[in-house]
PDB file of C-alpha atoms in Angstrom:
ATOM      1  CA  UNK A   1       0.000   0.000   0.000  1.00  0.00           C
ATOM      2  CA  UNK A   2       1.266   3.438  -0.914  1.00  0.00           C
ATOM      3  CA  UNK A   3       2.191   5.449   2.145  1.00  0.00           C
ATOM      4  CA  UNK A   4       3.519   8.832   3.139  1.00  0.00           C
ATOM      5  CA  UNK A   5       5.279   8.764   6.481  1.00  0.00           C
ATOM      6  CA  UNK A   6       6.204  11.603   8.782  1.00  0.00           C
ATOM      7  CA  UNK A   7       7.425  11.746  12.363  1.00  0.00           C
ATOM      8  CA  UNK A   8       4.415  12.912  14.333  1.00  0.00           C
ATOM      9  CA  UNK A   9       6.517  14.938  16.758  1.00  0.00           C
ATOM     10  CA  UNK A  10       6.097  17.055  18.582  1.00  0.00           C
ATOM     11  CA  UNK A  11       9.233  18.792  17.387  1.00  0.00           C
ATOM     12  CA  UNK A  12      10.288  21.651  19.591  1.00  0.00           C
ATOM     13  CA  UNK A  13      12.924  24.220  18.596  1.00  0.00           C
ATOM     14  CA  UNK A  14      13.937  27.558  20.108  1.00  0.00           C
ATOM     15  CA  UNK A  15      13.146  30.767  18.299  1.00  0.00           C
ATOM     16  CA  UNK A  16      15.769  31.528  15.666  1.00  0.00           C
ATOM     17  CA  UNK A  17      16.837  27.899  15.229  1.00  0.00           C
ATOM     18  CA  UNK A  18      16.485  25.702  12.154  1.00  0.00           C
ATOM     19  CA  UNK A  19      13.560  23.275  12.176  1.00  0.00           C
ATOM     20  CA  UNK A  20      13.976  20.148  10.068  1.00  0.00           C
ATOM     21  CA  UNK A  21      10.932  18.170   8.996  1.00  0.00           C
ATOM     22  CA  UNK A  22      11.164  14.865   7.175  1.00  0.00           C
ATOM     23  CA  UNK A  23       8.920  12.749   5.010  1.00  0.00           C
ATOM     24  CA  UNK A  24       9.291   9.425   3.215  1.00  0.00           C
ATOM     25  CA  UNK A  25       7.028   7.976   0.572  1.00  0.00           C
ATOM     26  CA  UNK A  26       6.609   4.513  -0.831  1.00  0.00           C
ATOM     27  CA  UNK A  27       5.521   5.087  -4.448  1.00  0.00           C
ATOM     28  CA  UNK A  28       8.644   5.368  -6.617  1.00  0.00           C
ATOM     29  CA  UNK A  29       6.548   6.780  -9.430  1.00  0.00           C
ATOM     30  CA  UNK A  30       5.607   9.880  -7.438  1.00  0.00           C
ATOM     31  CA  UNK A  31       6.410  13.087  -9.258  1.00  0.00           C
ATOM     32  CA  UNK A  32       5.093  16.010  -7.250  1.00  0.00           C
ATOM     33  CA  UNK A  33       5.640  16.794  -3.615  1.00  0.00           C
ATOM     34  CA  UNK A  34       4.226  19.496  -1.416  1.00  0.00           C
ATOM     35  CA  UNK A  35       4.533  20.867   2.064  1.00  0.00           C
ATOM     36  CA  UNK A  36       1.493  22.351   3.750  1.00  0.00           C
ATOM     37  CA  UNK A  37       1.150  24.110   7.069  1.00  0.00           C
ATOM     38  CA  UNK A  38      -1.989  23.550   9.109  1.00  0.00           C
ATOM     39  CA  UNK A  39      -2.878  25.566  12.161  1.00  0.00           C
ATOM     40  CA  UNK A  40      -5.270  23.957  14.607  1.00  0.00           C
ATOM     41  CA  UNK A  41      -8.830  24.079  13.292  1.00  0.00           C
ATOM     42  CA  UNK A  42      -7.774  25.558   9.950  1.00  0.00           C
ATOM     43  CA  UNK A  43      -7.271  24.224   6.464  1.00  0.00           C
ATOM     44  CA  UNK A  44      -3.918  23.215   4.968  1.00  0.00           C
ATOM     45  CA  UNK A  45      -1.974  26.146   3.559  1.00  0.00           C
ATOM     46  CA  UNK A  46       0.536  25.512   0.782  1.00  0.00           C
ATOM     47  CA  UNK A  47       4.133  26.397   1.667  1.00  0.00           C
ATOM     48  CA  UNK A  48       6.304  24.753  -0.975  1.00  0.00           C
ATOM     49  CA  UNK A  49       6.158  22.523  -3.999  1.00  0.00           C
ATOM     50  CA  UNK A  50       9.078  20.507  -5.363  1.00  0.00           C
ATOM     51  CA  UNK A  51       9.205  18.354  -8.455  1.00  0.00           C
ATOM     52  CA  UNK A  52      12.871  17.540  -9.109  1.00  0.00           C
ATOM     53  CA  UNK A  53      15.800  16.288  -7.053  1.00  0.00           C
ATOM     54  CA  UNK A  54      17.739  18.844  -5.072  1.00  0.00           C
ATOM     55  CA  UNK A  55      16.911  21.906  -3.055  1.00  0.00           C
ATOM     56  CA  UNK A  56      14.337  24.607  -3.598  1.00  0.00           C
ATOM     57  CA  UNK A  57      14.417  27.746  -1.498  1.00  0.00           C
ATOM     58  CA  UNK A  58      11.659  30.252  -0.813  1.00  0.00           C
ATOM     59  CA  UNK A  59      12.419  32.805   1.850  1.00  0.00           C
ATOM     60  CA  UNK A  60      13.062  31.023   5.140  1.00  0.00           C
ATOM     61  CA  UNK A  61      11.878  27.695   3.727  1.00  0.00           C
ATOM     62  CA  UNK A  62      13.942  25.120   1.841  1.00  0.00           C
ATOM     63  CA  UNK A  63      12.484  21.927   0.446  1.00  0.00           C
ATOM     64  CA  UNK A  64      14.807  19.048  -0.385  1.00  0.00           C
ATOM     65  CA  UNK A  65      13.928  16.086  -2.572  1.00  0.00           C
ATOM     66  CA  UNK A  66      15.818  12.838  -3.058  1.00  0.00           C
ATOM     67  CA  UNK A  67      13.833  10.513  -5.291  1.00  0.00           C
ATOM     68  CA  UNK A  68      16.373   7.699  -5.065  1.00  0.00           C
ATOM     69  CA  UNK A  69      15.890   7.598  -1.303  1.00  0.00           C
ATOM     70  CA  UNK A  70      12.180   8.466  -1.587  1.00  0.00           C
ATOM     71  CA  UNK A  71      12.695  11.275   0.867  1.00  0.00           C
ATOM     72  CA  UNK A  72      11.543  14.859   1.002  1.00  0.00           C
ATOM     73  CA  UNK A  73      12.313  17.361   3.735  1.00  0.00           C
ATOM     74  CA  UNK A  74      11.502  20.905   4.760  1.00  0.00           C
ATOM     75  CA  UNK A  75      13.919  23.204   6.541  1.00  0.00           C
ATOM     76  CA  UNK A  76      12.655  26.306   8.273  1.00  0.00           C
ATOM     77  CA  UNK A  77      15.407  28.808   9.040  1.00  0.00           C
ATOM     78  CA  UNK A  78      15.152  31.470  11.737  1.00  0.00           C
ATOM     79  CA  UNK A  79      12.087  29.739  13.200  1.00  0.00           C
ATOM     80  CA  UNK A  80       9.460  32.033  14.675  1.00  0.00           C
ATOM     81  CA  UNK A  81       6.721  31.291  17.224  1.00  0.00           C
ATOM     82  CA  UNK A  82       4.224  31.928  14.415  1.00  0.00           C
ATOM     83  CA  UNK A  83       5.682  28.875  12.628  1.00  0.00           C
ATOM     84  CA  UNK A  84       4.201  26.672  15.364  1.00  0.00           C
ATOM     85  CA  UNK A  85       1.774  24.442  13.489  1.00  0.00           C
ATOM     86  CA  UNK A  86       1.419  20.979  12.007  1.00  0.00           C
ATOM     87  CA  UNK A  87       3.348  20.480   8.768  1.00  0.00           C
ATOM     88  CA  UNK A  88       1.890  18.091   6.239  1.00  0.00           C
ATOM     89  CA  UNK A  89       3.823  16.346   3.505  1.00  0.00           C
ATOM     90  CA  UNK A  90       1.729  15.546   0.422  1.00  0.00           C
ATOM     91  CA  UNK A  91       2.441  13.361  -2.565  1.00  0.00           C
ATOM     92  CA  UNK A  92      -0.101  14.214  -5.184  1.00  0.00           C
ATOM     93  CA  UNK A  93       0.294  11.382  -7.631  1.00  0.00           C
ATOM     94  CA  UNK A  94      -2.313   9.656  -5.543  1.00  0.00           C
ATOM     95  CA  UNK A  95      -3.358  12.520  -3.301  1.00  0.00           C
ATOM     96  CA  UNK A  96      -1.794  11.125  -0.149  1.00  0.00           C
ATOM     97  CA  UNK A  97      -0.952  13.189   2.877  1.00  0.00           C
ATOM     98  CA  UNK A  98       1.277  12.282   5.754  1.00  0.00           C
ATOM     99  CA  UNK A  99      -0.150  12.449   9.240  1.00  0.00           C
ATOM    100  CA  UNK A 100       1.848  15.618   9.874  1.00  0.00           C
ATOM    101  CA  UNK A 101       4.604  16.753  12.221  1.00  0.00           C
ATOM    102  CA  UNK A 102       3.623  19.121  14.993  1.00  0.00           C
ATOM    103  CA  UNK A 103       6.209  21.888  15.358  1.00  0.00           C
ATOM    104  CA  UNK A 104       6.487  24.155  18.381  1.00  0.00           C
ATOM    105  CA  UNK A 105       8.834  27.145  18.292  1.00  0.00           C
ATOM    106  CA  UNK A 106       9.567  28.396  21.772  1.00  0.00           C
ATOM    107  CA  UNK A 107      10.271  32.111  22.307  1.00  0.00           C
TER     108      UNK A 107
ATOM    109  CA  UNK B   1      -5.704  36.912  -4.336  1.00  0.00           C
ATOM    110  CA  UNK B   2      -8.052  34.202  -5.638  1.00  0.00           C
ATOM    111  CA  UNK B   3      -9.159  31.671  -3.073  1.00  0.00           C
ATOM    112  CA  UNK B   4     -11.346  28.623  -2.696  1.00  0.00           C
ATOM    113  CA  UNK B   5     -14.520  29.274  -0.729  1.00  0.00           C
ATOM    114  CA  UNK B   6     -16.770  26.775   1.032  1.00  0.00           C
ATOM    115  CA  UNK B   7     -20.246  26.939   2.521  1.00  0.00           C
ATOM    116  CA  UNK B   8     -21.489  26.376   5.107  1.00  0.00           C
ATOM    117  CA  UNK B   9     -18.656  26.663   7.591  1.00  0.00           C
ATOM    118  CA  UNK B  10     -20.471  24.348   9.992  1.00  0.00           C
ATOM    119  CA  UNK B  11     -23.298  21.922   9.293  1.00  0.00           C
ATOM    120  CA  UNK B  12     -25.131  19.903  11.907  1.00  0.00           C
ATOM    121  CA  UNK B  13     -27.348  17.098  10.694  1.00  0.00           C
ATOM    122  CA  UNK B  14     -29.089  14.064  12.078  1.00  0.00           C
ATOM    123  CA  UNK B  15     -27.988  10.564  11.256  1.00  0.00           C
ATOM    124  CA  UNK B  16     -29.685   9.328   8.093  1.00  0.00           C
ATOM    125  CA  UNK B  17     -30.149  12.790   6.595  1.00  0.00           C
ATOM    126  CA  UNK B  18     -28.619  13.994   3.347  1.00  0.00           C
ATOM    127  CA  UNK B  19     -26.204  16.925   3.283  1.00  0.00           C
ATOM    128  CA  UNK B  20     -24.728  18.960   0.461  1.00  0.00           C
ATOM    129  CA  UNK B  21     -21.435  20.745   0.969  1.00  0.00           C
ATOM    130  CA  UNK B  22     -20.641  23.536  -1.441  1.00  0.00           C
ATOM    131  CA  UNK B  23     -17.384  24.866  -2.826  1.00  0.00           C
ATOM    132  CA  UNK B  24     -16.377  27.559  -5.287  1.00  0.00           C
ATOM    133  CA  UNK B  25     -12.949  26.663  -6.708  1.00  0.00           C
ATOM    134  CA  UNK B  26     -10.450  29.201  -8.007  1.00  0.00           C
ATOM    135  CA  UNK B  27     -11.835  30.399 -11.331  1.00  0.00           C
ATOM    136  CA  UNK B  28      -9.077  29.317 -13.744  1.00  0.00           C
ATOM    137  CA  UNK B  29      -8.498  25.953 -12.077  1.00  0.00           C
ATOM    138  CA  UNK B  30      -9.543  22.796 -13.863  1.00  0.00           C
ATOM    139  CA  UNK B  31      -9.170  20.106 -11.193  1.00  0.00           C
ATOM    140  CA  UNK B  32     -11.303  19.962  -8.090  1.00  0.00           C
ATOM    141  CA  UNK B  33     -10.966  17.790  -5.032  1.00  0.00           C
ATOM    142  CA  UNK B  34     -12.702  16.833  -1.822  1.00  0.00           C
ATOM    143  CA  UNK B  35     -10.807  15.727   1.250  1.00  0.00           C
ATOM    144  CA  UNK B  36     -11.923  14.966   4.757  1.00  0.00           C
ATOM    145  CA  UNK B  37     -10.128  15.164   8.075  1.00  0.00           C
ATOM    146  CA  UNK B  38     -11.557  13.428  11.088  1.00  0.00           C
ATOM    147  CA  UNK B  39     -10.595  15.238  14.294  1.00  0.00           C
ATOM    148  CA  UNK B  40      -7.001  14.458  15.197  1.00  0.00           C
ATOM    149  CA  UNK B  41      -6.382  12.368  12.103  1.00  0.00           C
ATOM    150  CA  UNK B  42      -4.731  12.858   8.735  1.00  0.00           C
ATOM    151  CA  UNK B  43      -6.169  14.553   5.692  1.00  0.00           C
ATOM    152  CA  UNK B  44      -7.769  11.868   3.524  1.00  0.00           C
ATOM    153  CA  UNK B  45      -8.451  12.102  -0.182  1.00  0.00           C
ATOM    154  CA  UNK B  46     -12.028  11.436  -1.259  1.00  0.00           C
ATOM    155  CA  UNK B  47     -12.377  12.329  -4.930  1.00  0.00           C
ATOM    156  CA  UNK B  48     -10.990  14.377  -7.784  1.00  0.00           C
ATOM    157  CA  UNK B  49     -13.060  15.874 -10.587  1.00  0.00           C
ATOM    158  CA  UNK B  50     -12.008  17.043 -14.022  1.00  0.00           C
ATOM    159  CA  UNK B  51     -13.873  17.896 -17.178  1.00  0.00           C
ATOM    160  CA  UNK B  52     -17.229  17.267 -15.503  1.00  0.00           C
ATOM    161  CA  UNK B  53     -16.466  13.778 -14.360  1.00  0.00           C
ATOM    162  CA  UNK B  54     -14.766  11.943 -11.546  1.00  0.00           C
ATOM    163  CA  UNK B  55     -11.122  11.317 -12.428  1.00  0.00           C
ATOM    164  CA  UNK B  56     -10.068   9.469  -9.272  1.00  0.00           C
ATOM    165  CA  UNK B  57     -11.651   8.357  -6.043  1.00  0.00           C
ATOM    166  CA  UNK B  58     -10.524   6.662  -2.885  1.00  0.00           C
ATOM    167  CA  UNK B  59     -11.959   3.638  -1.175  1.00  0.00           C
ATOM    168  CA  UNK B  60     -13.704   6.012   1.225  1.00  0.00           C
ATOM    169  CA  UNK B  61     -15.770   7.489  -1.618  1.00  0.00           C
ATOM    170  CA  UNK B  62     -18.470   4.847  -1.782  1.00  0.00           C
ATOM    171  CA  UNK B  63     -22.057   4.984  -3.059  1.00  0.00           C
ATOM    172  CA  UNK B  64     -22.980   7.213  -0.141  1.00  0.00           C
ATOM    173  CA  UNK B  65     -21.060  10.055  -1.755  1.00  0.00           C
ATOM    174  CA  UNK B  66     -21.524  11.941  -4.999  1.00  0.00           C
ATOM    175  CA  UNK B  67     -20.056  15.067  -6.546  1.00  0.00           C
ATOM    176  CA  UNK B  68     -21.425  17.503  -9.042  1.00  0.00           C
ATOM    177  CA  UNK B  69     -20.583  20.739 -10.780  1.00  0.00           C
ATOM    178  CA  UNK B  70     -24.100  22.106 -11.180  1.00  0.00           C
ATOM    179  CA  UNK B  71     -22.990  25.344 -12.847  1.00  0.00           C
ATOM    180  CA  UNK B  72     -19.846  27.135 -13.966  1.00  0.00           C
ATOM    181  CA  UNK B  73     -18.661  28.004 -10.495  1.00  0.00           C
ATOM    182  CA  UNK B  74     -19.949  25.616  -7.816  1.00  0.00           C
ATOM    183  CA  UNK B  75     -18.639  22.178  -6.948  1.00  0.00           C
ATOM    184  CA  UNK B  76     -20.662  20.108  -4.500  1.00  0.00           C
ATOM    185  CA  UNK B  77     -20.252  17.026  -2.361  1.00  0.00           C
ATOM    186  CA  UNK B  78     -23.425  15.195  -1.440  1.00  0.00           C
ATOM    187  CA  UNK B  79     -23.502  12.695   1.382  1.00  0.00           C
ATOM    188  CA  UNK B  80     -26.613  10.537   1.417  1.00  0.00           C
ATOM    189  CA  UNK B  81     -27.880   8.993   4.634  1.00  0.00           C
ATOM    190  CA  UNK B  82     -25.188  10.397   6.892  1.00  0.00           C
ATOM    191  CA  UNK B  83     -23.604   8.267   9.608  1.00  0.00           C
ATOM    192  CA  UNK B  84     -22.023   9.274  12.882  1.00  0.00           C
ATOM    193  CA  UNK B  85     -18.600   8.447  11.466  1.00  0.00           C
ATOM    194  CA  UNK B  86     -19.062  11.000   8.693  1.00  0.00           C
ATOM    195  CA  UNK B  87     -18.458  13.724  11.280  1.00  0.00           C
ATOM    196  CA  UNK B  88     -15.301  15.480  10.092  1.00  0.00           C
ATOM    197  CA  UNK B  89     -13.907  18.576   8.427  1.00  0.00           C
ATOM    198  CA  UNK B  90     -14.465  18.466   4.699  1.00  0.00           C
ATOM    199  CA  UNK B  91     -12.048  20.427   2.579  1.00  0.00           C
ATOM    200  CA  UNK B  92     -12.439  21.384  -1.043  1.00  0.00           C
ATOM    201  CA  UNK B  93      -9.323  22.096  -3.084  1.00  0.00           C
ATOM    202  CA  UNK B  94      -8.545  23.081  -6.646  1.00  0.00           C
ATOM    203  CA  UNK B  95      -5.527  23.107  -8.936  1.00  0.00           C
ATOM    204  CA  UNK B  96      -4.639  24.200 -12.456  1.00  0.00           C
ATOM    205  CA  UNK B  97      -3.520  20.704 -13.409  1.00  0.00           C
ATOM    206  CA  UNK B  98      -3.448  17.307 -11.789  1.00  0.00           C
ATOM    207  CA  UNK B  99       0.091  17.414 -10.424  1.00  0.00           C
ATOM    208  CA  UNK B 100       0.163  21.135  -9.686  1.00  0.00           C
ATOM    209  CA  UNK B 101      -0.270  22.829  -6.336  1.00  0.00           C
ATOM    210  CA  UNK B 102      -3.653  22.327  -4.701  1.00  0.00           C
ATOM    211  CA  UNK B 103      -5.210  25.230  -2.844  1.00  0.00           C
ATOM    212  CA  UNK B 104      -7.599  24.437  -0.044  1.00  0.00           C
ATOM    213  CA  UNK B 105     -10.765  26.135   1.051  1.00  0.00           C
ATOM    214  CA  UNK B 106     -11.451  26.902   4.729  1.00  0.00           C
ATOM    215  CA  UNK B 107     -13.458  23.711   5.196  1.00  0.00           C
ATOM    216  CA  UNK B 108     -16.924  22.704   6.342  1.00  0.00           C
ATOM    217  CA  UNK B 109     -17.212  21.108   9.739  1.00  0.00           C
ATOM    218  CA  UNK B 110     -19.877  18.410   9.511  1.00  0.00           C
ATOM    219  CA  UNK B 111     -21.357  17.142  12.738  1.00  0.00           C
ATOM    220  CA  UNK B 112     -23.696  14.155  12.548  1.00  0.00           C
ATOM    221  CA  UNK B 113     -25.794  13.575  15.658  1.00  0.00           C
TER     222      UNK B 113
END
């Protein structure tokens, strides 16, 4: 069965630190990968998309994709308390979401 | 900035009743989706819709569910004969193409009593 796996956390980092979120997927044919942020009681909000191996940077966020290892990650630099949320990894070949990693950034 | 909208924000219904959840996708998007999220659990794909027909559906999307695009803007999810376990947040999403970024609406919280 195709799966998207994430560490559920919680992951706690101090303000200003780098938060590293990881995701693995089982379907080698997957082509598009996304990170969403979800605040409690709200809908998923798109942060990053990545389609090819390597790094993609957008402001404080960097997504990394390694298709050979079936691994995608999200780095958040200079973490802020407002980044505290659940981060969802999504593989949209078959519309699968991971269960999410809960991140807490402590002031 | 264009956004996906959903109505109602909260729907309470009795077990066995039919409900219709409504969504207005982003206007130039061609693919539409419904997801659900039971409290404390992961986001689960229900169905995708393209060119006025279902393109993919999950095992959750059984005969109890149906989708429709009744006009040029609305996209609906109908749940017939609701069950207690249908209580969840239902999210609509849309994208320009199948593998492109999906943008989510604010969700409808469905409570079945």
